[in-house]
CSV table of C-alpha atoms in Angstrom, one decimal:
chain,number,residue,atom,x,y,z
A,9,MET,CA,3.9,-12.3,-1.8
A,10,GLY,CA,4.8,-9.2,0.2
A,11,ILE,CA,8.0,-7.7,1.5
A,12,LYS,CA,11.2,-9.6,2.1
A,13,TRP,CA,13.2,-7.0,3.8
A,14,ARG,CA,16.5,-8.8,3.1
A,15,HIS,CA,17.7,-12.4,2.6
A,16,ARG,CA,21.2,-12.5,4.0
A,17,ALA,CA,23.1,-10.2,6.3
A,18,TRP,CA,25.8,-8.0,4.8
A,19,PRO,CA,29.0,-9.8,5.6
A,20,ALA,CA,31.1,-6.7,6.4
A,21,ALA,CA,28.6,-5.2,8.8
A,22,PRO,CA,28.1,-7.3,12.0
A,23,LEU,CA,30.1,-5.1,14.4
A,24,ALA,CA,28.5,-1.9,13.1
A,25,LEU,CA,25.1,-3.5,13.4
A,26,ALA,CA,25.7,-4.7,16.9
A,27,LEU,CA,26.8,-1.3,18.0
A,28,LEU,CA,23.7,0.4,16.6
A,29,ALA,CA,21.5,-2.3,18.0
A,30,ALA,CA,22.7,-1.4,21.5
A,31,THR,CA,21.4,2.1,21.2
A,32,GLY,CA,17.8,1.3,20.1
A,33,CYS,CA,14.7,2.9,21.5
A,34,GLU,CA,13.3,1.3,24.6
A,35,SER,CA,9.6,2.3,24.3
A,36,ALA,CA,7.1,-0.4,24.3
A,37,PRO,CA,6.7,-2.1,20.9
A,38,SER,CA,2.9,-1.8,21.1
A,39,ALA,CA,3.0,2.0,21.7
A,40,ARG,CA,0.7,3.9,19.3
A,41,PRO,CA,0.5,7.5,18.4
A,42,LYS,CA,-1.9,9.6,20.3
A,43,PRO,CA,-5.4,9.9,18.9
A,44,THR,CA,-5.3,11.4,15.4
A,45,ALA,CA,-5.9,15.1,15.1
A,46,ALA,CA,-8.6,16.2,12.6
A,47,PRO,CA,-7.2,16.7,9.1
A,48,SER,CA,-7.7,19.8,7.1
A,49,ALA,CA,-11.2,20.6,5.9
A,50,SER,CA,-10.3,19.6,2.3
A,51,VAL,CA,-9.6,16.0,3.3
A,52,ALA,CA,-12.3,13.3,3.7
A,53,ARG,CA,-14.0,13.0,7.1
A,54,VAL,CA,-16.5,10.5,6.0
A,55,CYS,CA,-17.1,8.2,8.9
A,56,ALA,CA,-18.3,10.8,11.4
A,57,GLY,CA,-20.9,12.2,9.0
A,58,PRO,CA,-21.7,10.1,6.0
A,59,ALA,CA,-23.9,11.6,3.3
A,60,ALA,CA,-27.5,10.6,3.7
A,61,GLY,CA,-29.3,8.6,1.0
A,62,PRO,CA,-32.7,9.3,-0.4
A,63,ALA,CA,-35.5,9.4,2.1
A,64,LYS,CA,-38.0,8.2,-0.5
A,65,ALA,CA,-37.8,5.6,-3.2
A,66,PRO,CA,-36.8,7.1,-6.5
A,67,PRO,CA,-39.4,6.7,-9.3
A,68,GLY,CA,-39.4,3.2,-10.7
A,69,ALA,CA,-37.2,1.8,-7.9
A,70,VAL,CA,-38.0,-1.5,-6.2
A,71,THR,CA,-38.5,-1.1,-2.5
A,72,VAL,CA,-36.7,-3.6,-0.2
A,73,ASP,CA,-38.3,-4.4,3.2
A,74,PRO,CA,-35.9,-4.9,6.2
A,75,ALA,CA,-38.6,-7.0,8.0
A,76,VAL,CA,-38.3,-9.7,5.4
A,77,ALA,CA,-35.1,-11.7,5.6
A,78,GLY,CA,-33.6,-12.3,2.2
A,79,ASP,CA,-35.8,-9.7,0.6
A,80,LEU,CA,-32.9,-7.9,-1.2
A,81,ALA,CA,-31.5,-11.1,-2.7
A,82,ALA,CA,-34.9,-12.4,-3.7
A,83,LYS,CA,-36.0,-9.1,-5.4
A,84,THR,CA,-32.6,-8.9,-7.2
A,85,LYS,CA,-33.1,-12.4,-8.6
A,86,SER,CA,-36.6,-11.7,-9.8
A,87,SER,CA,-36.0,-8.2,-11.3
A,88,PRO,CA,-34.4,-7.5,-14.7
A,89,PRO,CA,-30.9,-5.9,-15.2
A,90,HIS,CA,-30.6,-2.2,-14.7
A,91,THR,CA,-33.1,-2.1,-11.9
A,92,THR,CA,-32.7,0.4,-9.0
A,93,PHE,CA,-33.4,-0.9,-5.5
A,94,TRP,CA,-34.2,1.3,-2.5
A,95,LEU,CA,-33.5,-0.2,0.9
A,96,ARG,CA,-35.8,1.2,3.5
A,97,PRO,CA,-34.5,2.4,6.9
A,98,GLY,CA,-33.6,-0.4,9.2
A,99,THR,CA,-31.4,-3.5,9.4
A,100,HIS,CA,-31.6,-5.8,6.3
A,101,ARG,CA,-30.7,-9.4,6.5
A,102,LEU,CA,-29.8,-12.2,4.1
A,103,ALA,CA,-30.9,-15.9,4.5
A,104,PRO,CA,-29.1,-17.5,7.5
A,105,ASP,CA,-26.6,-19.4,5.3
A,106,ARG,CA,-22.9,-18.7,5.1
A,107,TYR,CA,-23.0,-18.5,1.3
A,108,ALA,CA,-26.2,-16.4,1.0
A,109,GLN,CA,-25.5,-13.2,-0.9
A,110,VAL,CA,-26.9,-10.7,-3.3
A,111,ILE,CA,-26.0,-11.5,-7.0
A,112,PRO,CA,-26.6,-8.2,-8.9
A,113,LYS,CA,-27.4,-8.1,-12.6
A,114,GLU,CA,-25.7,-5.8,-15.0
A,115,GLY,CA,-26.3,-2.1,-14.3
A,116,ASN,CA,-28.2,-2.6,-11.1
A,117,THR,CA,-28.2,0.2,-8.5
A,118,TYR,CA,-28.6,-0.2,-4.8
A,119,LEU,CA,-29.6,2.9,-2.7
A,120,GLY,CA,-29.8,3.0,1.0
A,121,ALA,CA,-32.3,5.2,2.8
A,122,PRO,CA,-31.0,7.1,5.9
A,123,GLY,CA,-30.4,4.3,8.4
A,124,ALA,CA,-30.4,1.4,6.0
A,125,VAL,CA,-27.9,-1.3,7.1
A,126,LEU,CA,-27.2,-4.6,5.4
A,127,ASP,CA,-25.9,-6.8,8.3
A,128,GLY,CA,-24.3,-10.2,7.8
A,129,ARG,CA,-24.8,-11.0,11.5
A,130,ARG,CA,-21.4,-12.8,11.6
A,131,THR,CA,-23.1,-15.5,9.6
A,132,ASN,CA,-23.0,-14.6,5.9
A,133,GLN,CA,-19.6,-14.4,4.2
A,134,TYR,CA,-20.4,-12.1,1.3
A,135,ALA,CA,-22.8,-9.2,0.7
A,136,PHE,CA,-22.6,-8.6,-3.0
A,137,GLY,CA,-20.9,-11.0,-5.5
A,138,GLY,CA,-21.1,-12.3,-9.0
A,139,ALA,CA,-19.7,-11.2,-12.4
A,140,ALA,CA,-22.2,-8.5,-13.4
A,141,ARG,CA,-20.7,-5.3,-14.7
A,142,ASP,CA,-21.5,-1.6,-13.9
A,143,VAL,CA,-23.2,-2.1,-10.5
A,144,THR,CA,-23.7,0.9,-8.3
A,145,ILE,CA,-24.0,0.9,-4.5
A,146,ARG,CA,-24.7,4.2,-2.7
A,147,HIS,CA,-25.6,5.3,0.8
A,148,LEU,CA,-25.6,1.9,2.4
A,149,THR,CA,-23.9,0.5,5.5
A,150,VAL,CA,-22.6,-3.0,5.0
A,151,GLN,CA,-21.3,-4.7,8.2
A,152,GLY,CA,-20.9,-7.9,10.1
A,153,PHE,CA,-19.9,-10.2,7.2
A,154,VAL,CA,-17.2,-12.9,7.7
A,155,ALA,CA,-15.3,-13.2,4.4
A,156,PRO,CA,-12.4,-15.6,4.6
A,157,HIS,CA,-8.8,-14.4,4.5
A,158,ASP,CA,-7.9,-12.6,1.2
A,159,GLU,CA,-11.6,-12.5,0.2
A,160,GLY,CA,-14.0,-9.5,0.3
A,161,VAL,CA,-17.5,-8.7,1.2
A,162,VAL,CA,-18.6,-6.1,-1.5
A,163,ASN,CA,-17.9,-7.0,-5.1
A,164,HIS,CA,-16.6,-10.3,-3.9
A,165,ASP,CA,-15.8,-11.6,-7.4
A,166,SER,CA,-14.0,-8.4,-8.6
A,167,ALA,CA,-16.4,-7.6,-11.3
A,168,ASP,CA,-15.7,-4.6,-13.6
A,169,GLY,CA,-17.2,-1.1,-13.6
A,170,TRP,CA,-18.7,-1.0,-10.1
A,171,VAL,CA,-19.3,2.3,-8.4
A,172,ILE,CA,-19.3,2.4,-4.6
A,173,GLU,CA,-20.1,5.8,-3.2
A,174,HIS,CA,-21.1,7.3,0.2
A,175,ALA,CA,-21.2,3.8,1.7
A,176,THR,CA,-20.0,2.7,5.1
A,177,ILE,CA,-18.3,-0.7,4.9
A,178,GLN,CA,-17.3,-1.7,8.4
A,179,ASP,CA,-16.6,-4.4,11.0
A,180,ASN,CA,-16.3,-7.2,8.5
A,181,SER,CA,-13.8,-10.0,8.3
A,182,GLY,CA,-11.5,-10.2,5.3
A,183,ALA,CA,-11.6,-7.2,3.0
A,184,GLY,CA,-14.5,-4.7,3.1
A,185,LEU,CA,-14.5,-4.7,-0.7
A,186,MET,CA,-12.7,-6.1,-3.7
A,187,ALA,CA,-12.0,-4.2,-6.9
A,188,GLY,CA,-12.4,-4.7,-10.6
A,189,ALA,CA,-11.4,-2.7,-13.7
A,190,ARG,CA,-12.8,0.8,-14.0
A,191,GLN,CA,-14.0,0.7,-10.4
A,192,ARG,CA,-14.9,4.0,-8.7
A,193,VAL,CA,-14.6,4.1,-4.9
A,194,ARG,CA,-15.6,7.5,-3.7
A,195,ALA,CA,-16.5,9.2,-0.4
A,196,ASN,CA,-16.8,5.9,1.6
A,197,CYS,CA,-16.0,5.0,5.1
A,198,LEU,CA,-13.9,1.8,5.1
A,199,ARG,CA,-13.5,1.2,8.8
A,200,GLY,CA,-12.5,-1.6,11.1
A,201,ASN,CA,-12.4,-4.5,8.7
A,202,GLY,CA,-10.5,-7.6,9.7
A,203,GLN,CA,-7.9,-7.6,6.9
A,204,TYR,CA,-8.2,-4.8,4.4
A,205,GLY,CA,-10.4,-1.8,3.8
A,206,MET,CA,-10.2,-2.7,0.1
A,207,ASN,CA,-8.3,-5.5,-1.6
A,208,ALA,CA,-7.7,-4.5,-5.2
A,209,TYR,CA,-7.1,-8.0,-6.6
A,210,LYS,CA,-8.6,-9.8,-9.6
A,211,ALA,CA,-7.9,-13.5,-10.0
A,212,ALA,CA,-8.2,-13.4,-13.8
A,213,GLY,CA,-6.7,-10.4,-15.7
A,214,ARG,CA,-5.4,-7.0,-14.5
A,215,ILE,CA,-7.3,-4.2,-13.0
A,216,SER,CA,-7.1,-0.9,-14.9
A,217,GLY,CA,-8.7,2.5,-14.5
A,218,LEU,CA,-9.2,2.3,-10.7
A,219,VAL,CA,-10.2,5.5,-8.9
A,220,VAL,CA,-10.0,5.7,-5.1
A,221,GLU,CA,-11.1,9.2,-4.1
A,222,GLY,CA,-12.2,11.0,-1.0
A,223,ASN,CA,-12.6,8.0,1.3
A,224,GLU,CA,-11.8,7.7,5.0
A,225,ILE,CA,-9.9,4.4,5.5
A,226,VAL,CA,-9.4,3.8,9.2
A,227,GLY,CA,-8.7,1.0,11.6
A,228,ASN,CA,-8.4,-1.8,9.2
A,229,ASN,CA,-6.4,-5.1,9.7
A,230,ARG,CA,-8.3,-5.4,13.0
A,231,ASP,CA,-7.4,-9.1,13.0
A,232,ASP,CA,-3.7,-8.4,12.8
A,233,TRP,CA,-2.9,-10.8,10.0
A,234,GLU,CA,0.9,-10.1,9.9
A,235,ARG,CA,1.1,-11.4,13.5
A,236,ARG,CA,-1.0,-14.4,12.7
A,237,ARG,CA,0.9,-15.2,9.5
A,238,PRO,CA,4.4,-13.6,9.8
A,239,GLY,CA,5.7,-12.3,6.6
A,240,CYS,CA,2.4,-12.8,4.7
A,241,GLY,CA,2.4,-9.3,3.2
A,242,CYS,CA,-1.4,-9.5,3.4
A,243,THR,CA,-2.5,-6.4,5.2
A,244,ALA,CA,-3.0,-2.6,4.7
A,245,GLY,CA,-5.7,0.0,4.7
A,246,VAL,CA,-5.8,-0.7,0.9
A,247,LYS,CA,-3.7,-3.3,-0.9
A,248,PHE,CA,-3.2,-3.2,-4.7
A,249,TRP,CA,-2.1,-6.2,-6.8
A,250,ALA,CA,-1.3,-6.0,-10.5
A,251,VAL,CA,-3.2,-2.8,-11.0
A,252,ASP,CA,-2.4,-1.0,-14.3
A,253,GLY,CA,-3.5,2.6,-13.8
A,254,ALA,CA,-4.9,4.0,-10.5
A,255,ASP,CA,-5.7,7.4,-9.2
A,256,VAL,CA,-5.6,7.5,-5.4
A,257,ARG,CA,-6.4,11.0,-4.2
A,258,GLY,CA,-8.0,13.0,-1.5
A,259,ASN,CA,-8.3,10.1,1.0
A,260,TRP,CA,-7.8,10.2,4.7
A,261,VAL,CA,-5.9,7.0,5.5
A,262,HIS,CA,-5.2,6.7,9.2
A,263,ASP,CA,-4.8,4.5,12.3
A,264,ASN,CA,-4.7,1.3,10.3
A,265,ARG,CA,-2.8,-1.6,11.8
A,266,GLY,CA,0.1,-2.1,9.4
A,267,ALA,CA,0.6,0.0,6.3
A,268,GLY,CA,-1.8,2.6,5.1
A,269,LEU,CA,-1.5,2.0,1.3
A,270,TRP,CA,0.5,-1.0,-0.2
A,271,ALA,CA,1.0,-1.6,-3.9
A,272,ASP,CA,2.5,-5.1,-4.2
A,273,THR,CA,3.6,-7.0,-7.4
A,274,ASN,CA,3.5,-5.5,-10.9
A,275,ASN,CA,1.4,-2.5,-10.3
A,276,ASN,CA,2.0,0.4,-12.8
A,277,ASP,CA,0.9,3.9,-13.5
A,278,PHE,CA,-0.2,5.2,-10.1
A,279,ARG,CA,-1.0,8.7,-9.1
A,280,ILE,CA,-1.1,9.1,-5.3
A,281,GLU,CA,-1.9,12.7,-4.5
A,282,ASP,CA,-3.5,15.0,-2.1
A,283,ASN,CA,-4.0,12.3,0.6
A,284,VAL,CA,-3.5,12.6,4.3
A,285,LEU,CA,-1.7,9.5,5.5
A,286,GLU,CA,-1.3,9.4,9.3
A,287,ALA,CA,-0.9,7.4,12.4
A,288,ASN,CA,-0.7,4.1,10.6
A,289,ASP,CA,1.2,1.5,12.6
A,290,GLY,CA,3.5,0.7,9.7
A,291,ALA,CA,4.5,2.6,6.6
A,292,ALA,CA,2.2,5.2,5.2
A,293,LEU,CA,3.0,3.9,1.7
A,294,VAL,CA,4.7,0.8,0.3
A,295,TYR,CA,5.3,0.5,-3.4
A,296,GLU,CA,6.8,-3.0,-4.0
A,297,THR,CA,8.0,-4.8,-7.2
A,298,SER,CA,6.0,-2.2,-9.2
A,299,TYR,CA,6.5,0.5,-11.8
A,300,ASN,CA,6.0,4.2,-12.8
A,301,ALA,CA,4.2,6.3,-10.2
A,302,VAL,CA,3.7,10.0,-9.2
A,303,ILE,CA,3.5,10.5,-5.4
A,304,ARG,CA,2.8,14.2,-4.8
A,305,LYS,CA,1.2,16.7,-2.5
A,306,ASN,CA,0.5,14.3,0.3
A,307,THR,CA,0.6,15.1,4.0
A,308,ILE,CA,2.3,12.1,5.7
A,309,ARG,CA,2.6,12.3,9.5
A,310,ARG,CA,3.1,10.2,12.6
A,311,ASN,CA,3.3,6.9,10.7
A,312,ASN,CA,5.4,3.8,11.4
A,313,TRP,CA,5.7,4.4,15.1
A,314,VAL,CA,4.7,0.9,16.1
A,315,GLU,CA,6.4,-1.2,13.5
A,316,GLY,CA,9.5,1.0,13.2
A,317,ARG,CA,10.0,0.9,17.0
A,318,ARG,CA,9.3,-2.8,17.2
A,319,TYR,CA,12.2,-3.6,14.8
A,320,ALA,CA,14.5,-1.1,16.5
A,321,ASP,CA,13.9,-2.6,19.9
A,322,ARG,CA,14.8,-6.0,18.5
A,323,GLY,CA,18.2,-4.6,17.4
A,324,ASP,CA,17.3,-4.6,13.7
A,325,THR,CA,19.3,-1.9,11.8
A,326,PHE,CA,17.4,-2.0,8.6
A,327,PRO,CA,16.0,1.5,7.8
A,328,PHE,CA,12.3,0.7,8.1
A,329,ALA,CA,10.7,3.7,6.4
A,330,THR,CA,7.4,5.6,6.2
A,331,VAL,CA,7.6,5.7,2.4
A,332,TYR,CA,9.1,2.4,1.3
A,333,LEU,CA,10.0,1.6,-2.3
A,334,SER,CA,11.0,-2.1,-2.6
A,335,GLU,CA,12.3,-3.2,-6.0
A,336,SER,CA,10.2,-0.5,-7.7
A,337,GLY,CA,11.2,2.1,-10.2
A,338,GLY,CA,10.5,3.9,-13.5
A,339,GLU,CA,10.5,1.8,-16.6
A,340,PRO,CA,10.1,3.7,-20.0
A,341,ARG,CA,9.3,0.4,-21.8
A,342,ILE,CA,6.1,0.0,-19.8
A,343,GLU,CA,3.4,2.4,-20.9
A,344,ALA,CA,2.2,4.8,-18.3
A,345,ARG,CA,1.6,8.6,-17.7
A,346,THR,CA,5.2,8.8,-16.4
A,347,ASP,CA,8.4,6.8,-17.0
A,348,LYS,CA,9.8,7.2,-13.5
A,349,ILE,CA,8.7,7.3,-9.9
A,350,GLU,CA,8.5,10.9,-8.9
A,351,ILE,CA,8.0,11.9,-5.2
A,352,TYR,CA,7.5,15.6,-4.8
A,353,ARG,CA,5.8,18.4,-2.9
A,354,ASN,CA,4.9,16.1,0.0
A,355,VAL,CA,5.2,17.0,3.7
A,356,LEU,CA,6.5,14.2,5.9
A,357,GLU,CA,6.2,15.2,9.6
A,358,ASN,CA,7.3,13.2,12.7
A,359,ASN,CA,7.2,9.8,11.1
A,360,TRP,CA,9.5,6.9,12.0
A,361,SER,CA,12.1,7.6,9.3
A,362,GLY,CA,11.5,9.0,5.9
A,363,ILE,CA,12.0,7.4,2.5
A,364,THR,CA,13.9,4.1,1.8
A,365,LEU,CA,14.8,2.8,-1.7
A,366,TRP,CA,15.6,-0.9,-1.4
A,367,GLU,CA,16.5,-3.8,-3.6
A,368,ASN,CA,16.9,-7.4,-2.5
A,369,ALA,CA,19.7,-8.8,-4.6
A,370,ASP,CA,18.4,-12.3,-4.2
A,371,ARG,CA,14.8,-11.5,-5.3
A,372,PHE,CA,14.3,-11.9,-9.0
A,373,CYS,CA,12.3,-14.0,-11.5
A,374,ASN,CA,12.7,-17.7,-10.9
A,375,SER,CA,14.7,-17.3,-7.6
A,376,PRO,CA,13.5,-19.2,-4.6
A,377,ALA,CA,14.0,-15.9,-2.7
A,378,ASN,CA,11.2,-14.2,-4.7
A,379,THR,CA,8.4,-13.8,-2.2
A,380,SER,CA,6.0,-13.0,-5.1
A,381,SER,CA,6.0,-16.7,-6.0
A,382,GLY,CA,5.5,-17.5,-9.6
A,383,ASP,CA,5.5,-13.9,-10.7
A,384,CYS,CA,8.1,-12.3,-13.0
A,385,THR,CA,8.7,-8.8,-14.1
A,386,LEU,CA,6.5,-7.2,-16.7
A,387,LEU,CA,9.4,-7.3,-19.1
A,388,VAL,CA,9.7,-11.1,-19.1
A,389,LYS,CA,6.6,-13.2,-19.9
A,390,ASP,CA,8.2,-16.6,-19.5
A,391,THR,CA,9.7,-16.9,-16.0
A,392,GLY,CA,11.6,-20.0,-17.1
A,393,ARG,CA,13.9,-17.9,-19.2
A,394,CYS,CA,15.4,-16.4,-16.1
A,395,ALA,CA,17.9,-19.2,-15.5
A,396,GLN,CA,21.5,-19.9,-16.3
A,397,PRO,CA,23.2,-19.3,-18.7
A,398,ALA,CA,20.8,-16.8,-20.3
A,399,ILE,CA,20.1,-14.7,-17.2
A,400,ALA,CA,23.8,-13.7,-16.9
A,401,THR,CA,23.7,-11.8,-20.2
A,402,ALA,CA,21.7,-9.0,-21.8
A,403,PRO,CA,18.8,-8.5,-22.0
A,404,LEU,CA,17.7,-10.9,-19.2
A,405,TYR,CA,20.4,-9.8,-16.8
A,406,ALA,CA,18.5,-6.5,-16.5
A,407,ASP,CA,15.0,-7.7,-17.2
A,408,CYS,CA,14.7,-10.6,-14.8
A,409,ARG,CA,14.9,-8.4,-11.7
A,410,TRP,CA,12.6,-5.7,-10.5
A,411,LYS,CA,14.9,-2.6,-10.2
A,412,THR,CA,14.6,0.4,-8.0
A,413,GLN,CA,15.6,2.9,-10.6
A,414,ARG,CA,14.7,6.3,-12.0
A,415,VAL,CA,13.3,7.5,-8.6
A,416,ASP,CA,13.2,11.4,-8.4
A,417,ILE,CA,12.7,12.8,-4.9
A,418,HIS,CA,12.5,16.6,-4.8
A,419,GLY,CA,10.6,19.5,-3.4
A,420,ASN,CA,9.6,17.7,-0.2
A,421,ARG,CA,9.6,18.9,3.4
A,422,PHE,CA,10.9,16.4,6.0
A,423,VAL,CA,10.2,17.4,9.6
A,424,LEU,CA,11.4,15.4,12.6
A,425,ASP,CA,11.1,16.2,16.3
A,426,LYS,CA,12.5,13.2,18.1
A,427,SER,CA,10.7,14.2,21.3
A,428,VAL,CA,7.4,13.8,19.5
A,429,VAL,CA,8.3,10.5,18.1
A,430,ASP,CA,9.9,9.5,21.4
A,431,CYS,CA,13.1,8.0,20.1
A,432,ALA,CA,16.8,8.8,20.1
A,433,VAL,CA,18.1,6.8,17.0
A,434,LYS,CA,16.9,4.7,14.1
A,435,CYS,CA,13.8,6.9,13.5
A,436,ASP,CA,15.7,9.6,11.5
A,437,ARG,CA,16.9,7.9,8.3
A,438,MET,CA,16.7,8.3,4.5
A,439,ALA,CA,18.2,5.4,2.7
A,440,VAL,CA,19.2,3.9,-0.7
A,441,LEU,CA,20.6,0.4,-0.3
A,442,ALA,CA,20.6,-3.3,-1.1
A,443,ASN,CA,21.9,-6.5,0.5
A,444,TYR,CA,24.9,-8.5,-0.4
A,445,GLY,CA,23.8,-11.0,-3.0
A,446,THR,CA,24.3,-14.6,-2.0
A,447,TYR,CA,21.4,-16.8,-3.1
A,448,PRO,CA,20.7,-19.0,-5.1
A,449,ASP,CA,24.1,-20.3,-6.1
A,450,TRP,CA,23.4,-19.7,-9.8
A,451,SER,CA,22.4,-16.0,-9.2
A,452,PRO,CA,24.3,-13.5,-11.4
A,453,TYR,CA,23.6,-10.8,-8.8
A,454,GLN,CA,25.9,-12.0,-6.1
A,455,GLY,CA,28.2,-9.8,-4.1
A,456,GLU,CA,27.9,-6.0,-4.2
A,457,ARG,CA,26.5,-5.7,-7.8
A,458,VAL,CA,23.0,-4.7,-6.9
A,459,ALA,CA,24.1,-2.4,-4.0
A,460,GLU,CA,26.4,-0.6,-6.4
A,461,ALA,CA,23.7,-0.3,-9.0
A,462,ILE,CA,21.0,1.1,-6.8
A,463,THR,CA,23.3,3.5,-5.1
A,464,ARG,CA,25.2,4.9,-8.1
A,465,GLU,CA,24.0,3.6,-11.4
A,466,GLN,CA,20.2,3.5,-11.5
A,467,GLN,CA,19.4,7.3,-11.5
A,468,ASN,CA,17.9,7.4,-8.0
A,469,ARG,CA,18.1,11.0,-6.9
A,470,TRP,CA,17.2,13.3,-4.0
A,471,HIS,CA,17.4,17.0,-4.6
A,472,ASP,CA,16.0,20.4,-3.6
A,473,ASN,CA,14.3,19.2,-0.4
A,474,VAL,CA,14.0,20.8,3.0
A,475,TYR,CA,15.1,18.9,6.2
A,476,LEU,CA,14.1,20.2,9.6
A,477,GLY,CA,15.5,18.3,12.5
A,478,SER,CA,18.3,15.8,12.9
A,479,TRP,CA,18.5,13.4,9.9
A,480,THR,CA,20.9,10.7,9.0
A,481,PHE,CA,21.4,8.8,5.7
A,482,VAL,CA,22.1,5.3,4.8
A,483,ALA,CA,23.7,4.4,1.4
A,484,HIS,CA,24.8,1.2,-0.3
A,485,ASP,CA,24.3,-1.1,2.7
A,486,PRO,CA,23.0,-1.0,6.2
A,487,SER,CA,26.4,-0.4,7.7
A,488,ARG,CA,27.0,2.9,5.9
A,489,THR,CA,25.4,5.7,8.0
A,490,LEU,CA,26.2,9.2,6.8
A,491,ASP,CA,25.6,12.8,7.9
A,492,SER,CA,24.2,15.3,5.5
A,493,GLY,CA,27.7,16.4,4.3
A,494,GLN,CA,28.7,12.9,3.5
A,495,TRP,CA,25.4,12.3,1.8
A,496,GLN,CA,25.9,15.3,-0.5
A,497,ALA,CA,29.6,14.6,-1.1
A,498,THR,CA,31.3,12.2,-3.6
A,499,PRO,CA,30.6,9.4,-4.3
A,500,TYR,CA,26.8,9.7,-3.4
A,501,ARG,CA,26.2,13.3,-4.4
A,502,GLN,CA,22.6,13.3,-3.1
A,503,ASP,CA,20.4,16.2,-2.1
A,504,ALA,CA,22.0,18.9,-4.3
A,505,GLY,CA,20.2,22.2,-3.6
A,506,SER,CA,18.6,20.9,-0.4
A,507,VAL,CA,18.4,22.8,2.9
A,508,PHE,CA,19.3,21.2,6.2
A,509,ARG,CA,18.3,22.9,9.5
A,510,ALA,CA,19.1,20.4,12.3
A,511,GLY,CA,17.7,22.6,15.1
A,512,ASP,CA,14.3,23.3,13.6
A,513,GLY,CA,12.6,20.0,14.0
A,514,GLY,CA,11.1,20.8,17.4
């Protein structure tokens, strides 16, 4: 799965692209932002001072002894459901077997005393697994587990109703934790995990009612999976797959290798609000082949310096953005708390570019260019229907492709000081565009059809924003770079009521 930035070059653009490529930034591709400044007091600073657990065992709790290897798993197995376990201070171990893990029973609670650590010692793959519902884990450090690629350490099997609070989940391979339906992930430190801080993926069924609140999510994708498997789309501070209903609020998501937050493939009904997203190597937020979201009141700063610069230095003219919507939009036929994607009251400061709305004309249900292999839109249950001749006519012509539509971008503040970002060009763009459709040969979306649709026909609108610093705009295809006057004029008519102050970015 994951992003496919484009499939074929725009046929009319080679000369323009070559000229732009010659003026790219020359800083080292590996350059990172300077160390992150502390966020405002209202945002999660969990890792430096996690809340302490109970110093004594609660009444009726089973005490777990760190001196006895495997004590936690054994006592879990021998105790009934709805038991509370209190882990004494010290380093707790499982049996020295790669598959040794704790298998909770329904309603179990695991509480860590101050200094309680469950350590996989780079031997055990999983810490907590199984299908039991409504498990709670609080005040526990979980570290040193070696989950395989795409798998997770805590809630390995994506069971429903888990609550993970005031935990530190760090220095594990794979994902620090997985997610199930109705999961609550609050006030945790998700730090330095090999692939994801959290992988919100459930093999069977969709995840609904997910809350991710007040966490610090930092330094994940330590193993740099996008370099190991180019184009895998398999990294982020948090990755969401087919989640129907999520509230992501009040988190500090910073210094992750790759994207900060990435929703990929048939997610719906997200509220992403009051977060600080900063100094992530890639985009702060990617919303891909998904639907219906509110993105508001976030502080988004100094993101995408590494990945944006890397592509610019290669001569790539695609507008790699800090907030990137790829084949995602509002869809009234899919039930959610909104019927559009609304991006408002955010502050974007000194990122590598701003917001890009993109559609790949060659990516649709049943197309070989669909990187979400085997998946179709939420409007078509049978992927096989998306074929000639039916796909060329209504309703399948519209329903077989994920559309970037009904995106409303307003009331935001975009600040850019190029001396801070350390670039001259290609870091200053807003964009709405598509590629020239070419593939496969039976595609009904060939030529400029999708580019025309996303630019002029699908109700994508910027308005009433404030721009400080020098900004440029890309519309229709990568070769059409506009100034603010052209962006506001016919035929694009974007950013009505917006303010542009080119000299105020510094």
